[in-house]
Amino acid sequence: MNYGRPYNLFREQLLNGSSSSTEEVQHILEKIEERKNLNIYLEVYAEEALNRAKELDDHQAQGNPIGKLHGMVIALKDNICYRDHHVSASSKILQGFKSLYSATATERLLAEGAIIIGRTNCDEFAMGSSNENSAYGNVLNPINESKVPGGSSGGSAAAVSAGLCHAALGSDTGGSIRQPASFCGVIGLRPTYGRISRHGLLAFASSFDQIGTVSSTVEDAALLLEVIAGHDSYDGTVSNHPVADYSEAIKESGNNYSVAVLEDCLNQKGVDEEIKSRFQEIISGISADGCQVAEATFPFLNYVIPVYYVLATAEASSNLSRYQGMTYGYRSSQSNSIDSAIRLSRSEGFGPEVQRRIMLGTFVLSEGYYEAYYSKAQKVRRMIRDYTNELLEHHDFIMLPTSPATAFAIGENTKDPIAMYLEDIFTIQ
C-alpha cells in the first residue's frame, strides 16, 4: 500500500526545507484526480487549499512559529461542519445546505495550521457499515476496488489509505471509524465519549456519537487527538479532564501491561478464520514483548446488537425529526400543503436505511412499547458498561477483533440488514 507521506514524515521535510505546504497540496490534488473513480470526495476545496498552503508557507518563511499541524492536509467526513461550506451527511435531505458555523474540532485543526482539502463521502447520516447507503454512490476500497471500504466513515478511511490526505476526521457511533479503518488498513481512533466536542457534528445518536480520527500512523493519531480534545462550552457532555500530551506519551517505553482477551468473542460463530489466525498472531506478539495476556469472557455479547439498535434508532428518530423540508435543505416539488411538504420531503429526501431506522426508533419510543424496549435497553446498557469497567479495573486493555470478517464484496450484504448490523458486534461494546 502507498499511503503517501504520513504527516510526521512530511513535517520533518517541511522543517528542513526539502518540501513545502504548497508542493504537498499540489501533489495530493493530483492524486485525488488520479483516483476519482473511488468516489471518495464529494467536494474538493482545491483553490482554497492552495491559497491556505501559500499563506502557511509565507508565514513559515518569515520565521514565525508554526502550529502543531502546520501544513497537515485533512479531509472532513460529510457530517462535520465547516463554515460556509456544504455539509449534507451524504443525504438528499440536506441538498444545497451550507453550514453557518464550524465544528469545534474543525476550528481547532485550523488554529494549529491544518489545511482542509475537502469533504468525504459516507453512509447517509452515518447509518451503515459499508458506505453503500450514501445518496451520492458508494465508495470503493482503494486496496481492492471490488470490496467495500467499510462504514460509515468509509470515505475518510479510503482517503487516508489511498494517500489522498494526511489524515481525516470521521465520526463513530457504533464502529463507524474503527471498522472502515480496519477494512482499509489504516489507524482509526474513537476516543472515549466526551473526549472531543460534538459541537458541529450532525447528530445520529447523541449518546453514542463521537468525533474521531483516521491516520496512517499512531503518532499522527496521537497528535490529532491532542489538538482537538478538551473542554468546549458549546457541548455540555464534553469531558473537563485535562488533555494529556498524547504525542509524547506514546513515546514512553514499557510493555508490562495486562491485556484481557475476550475468548468468547474470538470464538463466536461467524468470525472468519483469517481474522482468528491474525488475531492469534498479534496475541503471541504482545506476549513475546512482555505483556501479560489473560483470557476473559463477555456474557453480554448476544445483547449488544439489540440494545444498540433499540437505543441508537430511538435517538435517531428524535434527532432527524428536524429535517422536514420547511426551513433548509430538500423540499419536494410535489407538495401542496404543509403536511404533504413534510411527508413527501422526508420520504424523498431520506434513503431506505435512514427511513428504516427512523421507523424502528419511532416504534420503540411509542406508547405501549417504550417500557418494553427502550427502558429495558437502557438498563442492559448500564449492565454492559458496569461489566466493562470491572474488566478494566483488573486489566489495562481489552483486546478483541474490530470486525468478524475482512472487507466484503460490494453488494454482498445490501439485501440483508441483519448481516450488515452484525458487522458492528465487536465495536459497540
PDB file of C-alpha atoms in Angstrom, residues 96-308:
ATOM      1  CA  GLY A  96     -27.548  22.535  -1.141  1.00  0.00           C
ATOM      2  CA  PHE A  97     -27.168  23.370   2.553  1.00  0.00           C
ATOM      3  CA  LYS A  98     -24.090  25.323   3.710  1.00  0.00           C
ATOM      4  CA  SER A  99     -23.069  25.332   7.335  1.00  0.00           C
ATOM      5  CA  LEU A 100     -23.337  28.608   9.254  1.00  0.00           C
ATOM      6  CA  TYR A 101     -20.502  27.687  11.612  1.00  0.00           C
ATOM      7  CA  SER A 102     -17.569  25.316  12.004  1.00  0.00           C
ATOM      8  CA  ALA A 103     -17.421  22.352  14.330  1.00  0.00           C
ATOM      9  CA  THR A 104     -15.169  22.896  17.346  1.00  0.00           C
ATOM     10  CA  ALA A 105     -12.900  20.108  16.062  1.00  0.00           C
ATOM     11  CA  THR A 106     -12.610  21.854  12.688  1.00  0.00           C
ATOM     12  CA  GLU A 107     -11.724  25.175  14.315  1.00  0.00           C
ATOM     13  CA  ARG A 108      -9.029  23.551  16.432  1.00  0.00           C
ATOM     14  CA  LEU A 109      -7.463  21.920  13.384  1.00  0.00           C
ATOM     15  CA  LEU A 110      -7.320  25.240  11.550  1.00  0.00           C
ATOM     16  CA  ALA A 111      -5.918  27.046  14.598  1.00  0.00           C
ATOM     17  CA  GLU A 112      -2.893  24.705  14.535  1.00  0.00           C
ATOM     18  CA  GLY A 113      -2.195  25.194  10.833  1.00  0.00           C
ATOM     19  CA  ALA A 114      -4.120  22.346   9.182  1.00  0.00           C
ATOM     20  CA  ILE A 115      -5.356  22.537   5.584  1.00  0.00           C
ATOM     21  CA  ILE A 116      -8.890  21.245   4.908  1.00  0.00           C
ATOM     22  CA  ILE A 117      -8.783  19.564   1.498  1.00  0.00           C
ATOM     23  CA  GLY A 118     -12.441  18.514   1.119  1.00  0.00           C
ATOM     24  CA  ARG A 119     -15.419  16.572   2.462  1.00  0.00           C
ATOM     25  CA  THR A 120     -15.631  12.820   2.156  1.00  0.00           C
ATOM     26  CA  ASN A 121     -18.475  10.506   1.218  1.00  0.00           C
ATOM     27  CA  CYS A 122     -20.108   8.448   3.976  1.00  0.00           C
ATOM     28  CA  ASP A 123     -23.153   6.329   4.734  1.00  0.00           C
ATOM     29  CA  GLU A 124     -26.190   8.612   4.944  1.00  0.00           C
ATOM     30  CA  PHE A 125     -26.341  10.203   8.393  1.00  0.00           C
ATOM     31  CA  ALA A 126     -23.599   7.767   9.458  1.00  0.00           C
ATOM     32  CA  MET A 127     -26.011   4.819   9.211  1.00  0.00           C
ATOM     33  CA  GLY A 128     -24.210   1.892   7.658  1.00  0.00           C
ATOM     34  CA  SER A 129     -21.189  -0.392   7.698  1.00  0.00           C
ATOM     35  CA  SER A 130     -20.204  -0.376   4.034  1.00  0.00           C
ATOM     36  CA  ASN A 131     -20.568   3.167   2.643  1.00  0.00           C
ATOM     37  CA  GLU A 132     -23.237   1.845   0.275  1.00  0.00           C
ATOM     38  CA  ASN A 133     -26.019   3.971   1.808  1.00  0.00           C
ATOM     39  CA  SER A 134     -24.813   7.330   0.507  1.00  0.00           C
ATOM     40  CA  ALA A 135     -27.137   9.352  -1.722  1.00  0.00           C
ATOM     41  CA  TYR A 136     -24.052  10.016  -3.875  1.00  0.00           C
ATOM     42  CA  GLY A 137     -22.982   6.442  -4.589  1.00  0.00           C
ATOM     43  CA  ASN A 138     -20.737   4.006  -2.812  1.00  0.00           C
ATOM     44  CA  VAL A 139     -17.019   4.429  -2.127  1.00  0.00           C
ATOM     45  CA  LEU A 140     -14.555   1.815  -3.430  1.00  0.00           C
ATOM     46  CA  ASN A 141     -11.895   0.296  -1.219  1.00  0.00           C
ATOM     47  CA  PRO A 142      -8.530   1.564  -2.567  1.00  0.00           C
ATOM     48  CA  ILE A 143      -6.794  -1.715  -1.656  1.00  0.00           C
ATOM     49  CA  ASN A 144      -9.270  -3.800  -3.669  1.00  0.00           C
ATOM     50  CA  GLU A 145     -11.831  -1.843  -5.647  1.00  0.00           C
ATOM     51  CA  SER A 146     -14.293  -4.737  -5.702  1.00  0.00           C
ATOM     52  CA  LYS A 147     -14.627  -4.510  -1.914  1.00  0.00           C
ATOM     53  CA  VAL A 148     -16.392  -2.031   0.352  1.00  0.00           C
ATOM     54  CA  PRO A 149     -14.256   0.382   2.423  1.00  0.00           C
ATOM     55  CA  GLY A 150     -16.462  -0.116   5.486  1.00  0.00           C
ATOM     56  CA  GLY A 151     -18.690   2.494   7.034  1.00  0.00           C
ATOM     57  CA  SER A 152     -19.956   4.834   7.889  1.00  0.00           C
ATOM     58  CA  SER A 153     -16.677   6.804   7.655  1.00  0.00           C
ATOM     59  CA  GLY A 154     -15.668   4.851   4.557  1.00  0.00           C
ATOM     60  CA  GLY A 155     -14.685   7.924   2.570  1.00  0.00           C
ATOM     61  CA  SER A 156     -12.387   9.178   5.319  1.00  0.00           C
ATOM     62  CA  ALA A 157     -10.677   5.797   5.743  1.00  0.00           C
ATOM     63  CA  ALA A 158     -10.312   5.321   1.980  1.00  0.00           C
ATOM     64  CA  ALA A 159      -8.863   8.826   1.571  1.00  0.00           C
ATOM     65  CA  VAL A 160      -6.088   8.118   4.060  1.00  0.00           C
ATOM     66  CA  SER A 161      -5.483   4.624   2.672  1.00  0.00           C
ATOM     67  CA  ALA A 162      -5.125   5.981  -0.889  1.00  0.00           C
ATOM     68  CA  GLY A 163      -2.827   8.833   0.204  1.00  0.00           C
ATOM     69  CA  LEU A 164      -5.399  11.495  -0.717  1.00  0.00           C
ATOM     70  CA  CYS A 165      -4.785  13.365   2.555  1.00  0.00           C
ATOM     71  CA  HIS A 166      -2.509  13.020   5.566  1.00  0.00           C
ATOM     72  CA  ALA A 167      -5.403  12.299   7.920  1.00  0.00           C
ATOM     73  CA  ALA A 168      -9.164  12.651   8.181  1.00  0.00           C
ATOM     74  CA  LEU A 169     -11.868  13.250  10.732  1.00  0.00           C
ATOM     75  CA  GLY A 170     -14.754  10.834  10.975  1.00  0.00           C
ATOM     76  CA  SER A 171     -17.493  10.027  13.438  1.00  0.00           C
ATOM     77  CA  ASP A 172     -18.048   6.774  15.292  1.00  0.00           C
ATOM     78  CA  THR A 173     -21.432   5.826  16.754  1.00  0.00           C
ATOM     79  CA  GLY A 174     -21.132   2.036  16.789  1.00  0.00           C
ATOM     80  CA  GLY A 175     -17.903   1.359  14.917  1.00  0.00           C
ATOM     81  CA  SER A 176     -18.015   3.866  12.064  1.00  0.00           C
ATOM     82  CA  ILE A 177     -14.331   4.829  12.305  1.00  0.00           C
ATOM     83  CA  ARG A 178     -12.796   1.613  13.565  1.00  0.00           C
ATOM     84  CA  GLN A 179     -14.406  -0.788  11.086  1.00  0.00           C
ATOM     85  CA  PRO A 180     -13.566   1.167   7.887  1.00  0.00           C
ATOM     86  CA  ALA A 181     -10.059   1.855   9.189  1.00  0.00           C
ATOM     87  CA  SER A 182      -9.665  -1.898   9.608  1.00  0.00           C
ATOM     88  CA  PHE A 183     -11.012  -2.618   6.112  1.00  0.00           C
ATOM     89  CA  CYS A 184      -8.695  -0.002   4.558  1.00  0.00           C
ATOM     90  CA  GLY A 185      -5.568  -0.863   6.541  1.00  0.00           C
ATOM     91  CA  VAL A 186      -5.183   2.412   8.437  1.00  0.00           C
ATOM     92  CA  ILE A 187      -5.395   3.659  12.039  1.00  0.00           C
ATOM     93  CA  GLY A 188      -8.872   4.508  13.339  1.00  0.00           C
ATOM     94  CA  LEU A 189      -9.315   6.126  16.744  1.00  0.00           C
ATOM     95  CA  ARG A 190     -12.632   6.517  18.508  1.00  0.00           C
ATOM     96  CA  PRO A 191     -11.840   8.339  21.770  1.00  0.00           C
ATOM     97  CA  THR A 192     -13.875   7.944  24.933  1.00  0.00           C
ATOM     98  CA  TYR A 193     -17.296   9.589  24.663  1.00  0.00           C
ATOM     99  CA  GLY A 194     -16.937  13.241  25.632  1.00  0.00           C
ATOM    100  CA  ARG A 195     -13.194  13.485  24.985  1.00  0.00           C
ATOM    101  CA  ILE A 196     -13.845  15.513  21.808  1.00  0.00           C
ATOM    102  CA  SER A 197     -16.627  18.071  21.470  1.00  0.00           C
ATOM    103  CA  ARG A 198     -19.581  17.043  19.305  1.00  0.00           C
ATOM    104  CA  HIS A 199     -20.409  20.680  18.531  1.00  0.00           C
ATOM    105  CA  GLY A 200     -20.794  20.859  14.760  1.00  0.00           C
ATOM    106  CA  LEU A 201     -21.320  17.120  14.239  1.00  0.00           C
ATOM    107  CA  LEU A 202     -24.641  16.310  12.573  1.00  0.00           C
ATOM    108  CA  ALA A 203     -26.320  14.047  15.100  1.00  0.00           C
ATOM    109  CA  PHE A 204     -27.282  10.421  14.579  1.00  0.00           C
ATOM    110  CA  ALA A 205     -27.491   9.065  18.156  1.00  0.00           C
ATOM    111  CA  SER A 206     -26.342  11.721  20.580  1.00  0.00           C
ATOM    112  CA  SER A 207     -25.385   9.470  23.493  1.00  0.00           C
ATOM    113  CA  PHE A 208     -23.170   7.344  21.206  1.00  0.00           C
ATOM    114  CA  ASP A 209     -21.789   9.774  18.589  1.00  0.00           C
ATOM    115  CA  GLN A 210     -18.121  10.704  18.865  1.00  0.00           C
ATOM    116  CA  ILE A 211     -15.763  12.519  16.503  1.00  0.00           C
ATOM    117  CA  GLY A 212     -12.518  10.643  15.945  1.00  0.00           C
ATOM    118  CA  THR A 213      -9.539  10.411  13.619  1.00  0.00           C
ATOM    119  CA  VAL A 214      -8.219   8.309  10.749  1.00  0.00           C
ATOM    120  CA  SER A 215      -4.480   8.355  10.043  1.00  0.00           C
ATOM    121  CA  SER A 216      -1.715   6.187   8.622  1.00  0.00           C
ATOM    122  CA  THR A 217       0.362   6.219  11.834  1.00  0.00           C
ATOM    123  CA  VAL A 218      -0.315   6.040  15.563  1.00  0.00           C
ATOM    124  CA  GLU A 219       1.889   9.117  16.003  1.00  0.00           C
ATOM    125  CA  ASP A 220      -0.412  11.199  13.792  1.00  0.00           C
ATOM    126  CA  ALA A 221      -3.475   9.876  15.657  1.00  0.00           C
ATOM    127  CA  ALA A 222      -1.973  10.940  18.999  1.00  0.00           C
ATOM    128  CA  LEU A 223      -1.099  14.404  17.692  1.00  0.00           C
ATOM    129  CA  LEU A 224      -4.577  14.981  16.268  1.00  0.00           C
ATOM    130  CA  LEU A 225      -6.254  13.884  19.499  1.00  0.00           C
ATOM    131  CA  GLU A 226      -4.008  16.233  21.452  1.00  0.00           C
ATOM    132  CA  VAL A 227      -5.169  19.139  19.289  1.00  0.00           C
ATOM    133  CA  ILE A 228      -8.929  18.545  19.060  1.00  0.00           C
ATOM    134  CA  ALA A 229      -9.710  17.068  22.511  1.00  0.00           C
ATOM    135  CA  GLY A 230     -10.796  19.044  25.549  1.00  0.00           C
ATOM    136  CA  HIS A 231     -13.449  21.214  27.119  1.00  0.00           C
ATOM    137  CA  ASP A 232     -15.868  23.151  24.938  1.00  0.00           C
ATOM    138  CA  SER A 233     -18.572  25.458  26.254  1.00  0.00           C
ATOM    139  CA  TYR A 234     -20.768  24.552  23.265  1.00  0.00           C
ATOM    140  CA  ASP A 235     -21.033  20.896  24.319  1.00  0.00           C
ATOM    141  CA  GLY A 236     -22.345  20.132  27.797  1.00  0.00           C
ATOM    142  CA  THR A 237     -21.363  16.455  27.542  1.00  0.00           C
ATOM    143  CA  VAL A 238     -17.678  17.059  26.855  1.00  0.00           C
ATOM    144  CA  SER A 239     -15.152  15.953  29.474  1.00  0.00           C
ATOM    145  CA  ASN A 240     -13.425  18.527  31.672  1.00  0.00           C
ATOM    146  CA  HIS A 241     -10.434  16.271  32.300  1.00  0.00           C
ATOM    147  CA  PRO A 242      -7.155  17.899  31.205  1.00  0.00           C
ATOM    148  CA  VAL A 243      -5.892  16.903  27.767  1.00  0.00           C
ATOM    149  CA  ALA A 244      -2.792  14.758  28.046  1.00  0.00           C
ATOM    150  CA  ASP A 245       0.333  15.253  25.947  1.00  0.00           C
ATOM    151  CA  TYR A 246      -0.590  12.231  23.841  1.00  0.00           C
ATOM    152  CA  SER A 247       2.123  12.726  21.218  1.00  0.00           C
ATOM    153  CA  GLU A 248       4.802  12.470  23.917  1.00  0.00           C
ATOM    154  CA  ALA A 249       3.058   9.768  25.957  1.00  0.00           C
ATOM    155  CA  ILE A 250       3.187   7.227  23.110  1.00  0.00           C
ATOM    156  CA  LYS A 251       6.990   7.550  23.056  1.00  0.00           C
ATOM    157  CA  GLU A 252       7.262   6.109  26.552  1.00  0.00           C
ATOM    158  CA  SER A 253       8.636   2.579  26.609  1.00  0.00           C
ATOM    159  CA  GLY A 254       7.275  -0.304  28.620  1.00  0.00           C
ATOM    160  CA  ASN A 255       5.368  -3.445  27.775  1.00  0.00           C
ATOM    161  CA  ASN A 256       4.352  -4.680  31.188  1.00  0.00           C
ATOM    162  CA  TYR A 257       0.640  -4.335  30.534  1.00  0.00           C
ATOM    163  CA  SER A 258      -2.214  -6.633  31.420  1.00  0.00           C
ATOM    164  CA  VAL A 259      -4.376  -7.401  28.376  1.00  0.00           C
ATOM    165  CA  ALA A 260      -7.757  -9.132  28.607  1.00  0.00           C
ATOM    166  CA  VAL A 261      -8.629 -11.179  25.531  1.00  0.00           C
ATOM    167  CA  LEU A 262     -12.348 -11.888  25.174  1.00  0.00           C
ATOM    168  CA  GLU A 263     -12.193 -15.519  24.128  1.00  0.00           C
ATOM    169  CA  ASP A 264     -15.943 -15.931  23.676  1.00  0.00           C
ATOM    170  CA  CYS A 265     -15.867 -13.067  21.158  1.00  0.00           C
ATOM    171  CA  LEU A 266     -12.970 -14.536  19.231  1.00  0.00           C
ATOM    172  CA  ASN A 267     -14.633 -17.958  19.110  1.00  0.00           C
ATOM    173  CA  GLN A 268     -18.054 -16.580  18.230  1.00  0.00           C
ATOM    174  CA  LYS A 269     -19.791 -18.332  15.355  1.00  0.00           C
ATOM    175  CA  GLY A 270     -19.297 -16.342  12.170  1.00  0.00           C
ATOM    176  CA  VAL A 271     -15.828 -14.985  12.952  1.00  0.00           C
ATOM    177  CA  ASP A 272     -13.690 -15.501   9.864  1.00  0.00           C
ATOM    178  CA  GLU A 273     -10.769 -17.949  10.199  1.00  0.00           C
ATOM    179  CA  GLU A 274      -8.432 -15.340   8.721  1.00  0.00           C
ATOM    180  CA  ILE A 275      -9.433 -12.932  11.496  1.00  0.00           C
ATOM    181  CA  LYS A 276      -8.847 -15.575  14.168  1.00  0.00           C
ATOM    182  CA  SER A 277      -5.451 -16.514  12.755  1.00  0.00           C
ATOM    183  CA  ARG A 278      -4.206 -12.933  12.547  1.00  0.00           C
ATOM    184  CA  PHE A 279      -5.582 -12.167  16.000  1.00  0.00           C
ATOM    185  CA  GLN A 280      -3.675 -15.112  17.485  1.00  0.00           C
ATOM    186  CA  GLU A 281      -0.501 -13.844  15.818  1.00  0.00           C
ATOM    187  CA  ILE A 282      -0.959 -10.472  17.492  1.00  0.00           C
ATOM    188  CA  ILE A 283      -1.585 -12.097  20.878  1.00  0.00           C
ATOM    189  CA  SER A 284       1.609 -14.111  20.511  1.00  0.00           C
ATOM    190  CA  GLY A 285       3.486 -10.966  19.535  1.00  0.00           C
ATOM    191  CA  ILE A 286       2.439  -8.875  22.503  1.00  0.00           C
ATOM    192  CA  SER A 287       3.062 -11.818  24.839  1.00  0.00           C
ATOM    193  CA  ALA A 288       6.603 -12.107  23.498  1.00  0.00           C
ATOM    194  CA  ASP A 289       7.045  -8.373  24.107  1.00  0.00           C
ATOM    195  CA  GLY A 290       6.236  -8.798  27.792  1.00  0.00           C
ATOM    196  CA  CYS A 291       2.509  -8.149  28.048  1.00  0.00           C
ATOM    197  CA  GLN A 292       0.501 -10.325  30.408  1.00  0.00           C
ATOM    198  CA  VAL A 293      -2.347 -11.808  28.379  1.00  0.00           C
ATOM    199  CA  ALA A 294      -5.337 -13.154  30.309  1.00  0.00           C
ATOM    200  CA  GLU A 295      -8.452 -14.850  29.000  1.00  0.00           C
ATOM    201  CA  ALA A 296     -11.745 -13.150  29.860  1.00  0.00           C
ATOM    202  CA  THR A 297     -15.389 -13.613  28.948  1.00  0.00           C
ATOM    203  CA  PHE A 298     -18.117 -11.215  27.886  1.00  0.00           C
ATOM    204  CA  PRO A 299     -21.511 -12.671  28.852  1.00  0.00           C
ATOM    205  CA  PHE A 300     -23.487  -9.860  27.202  1.00  0.00           C
ATOM    206  CA  LEU A 301     -22.259 -10.454  23.641  1.00  0.00           C
ATOM    207  CA  ASN A 302     -25.664 -11.598  22.360  1.00  0.00           C
ATOM    208  CA  TYR A 303     -27.322  -8.457  23.735  1.00  0.00           C
ATOM    209  CA  VAL A 304     -25.060  -5.695  22.417  1.00  0.00           C
ATOM    210  CA  ILE A 305     -26.553  -5.529  18.903  1.00  0.00           C
ATOM    211  CA  PRO A 306     -30.225  -5.472  20.041  1.00  0.00           C
ATOM    212  CA  VAL A 307     -29.522  -2.936  22.797  1.00  0.00           C
ATOM    213  CA  TYR A 308     -27.558  -0.685  20.470  1.00  0.00           C
TER     214      TYR A 308
END
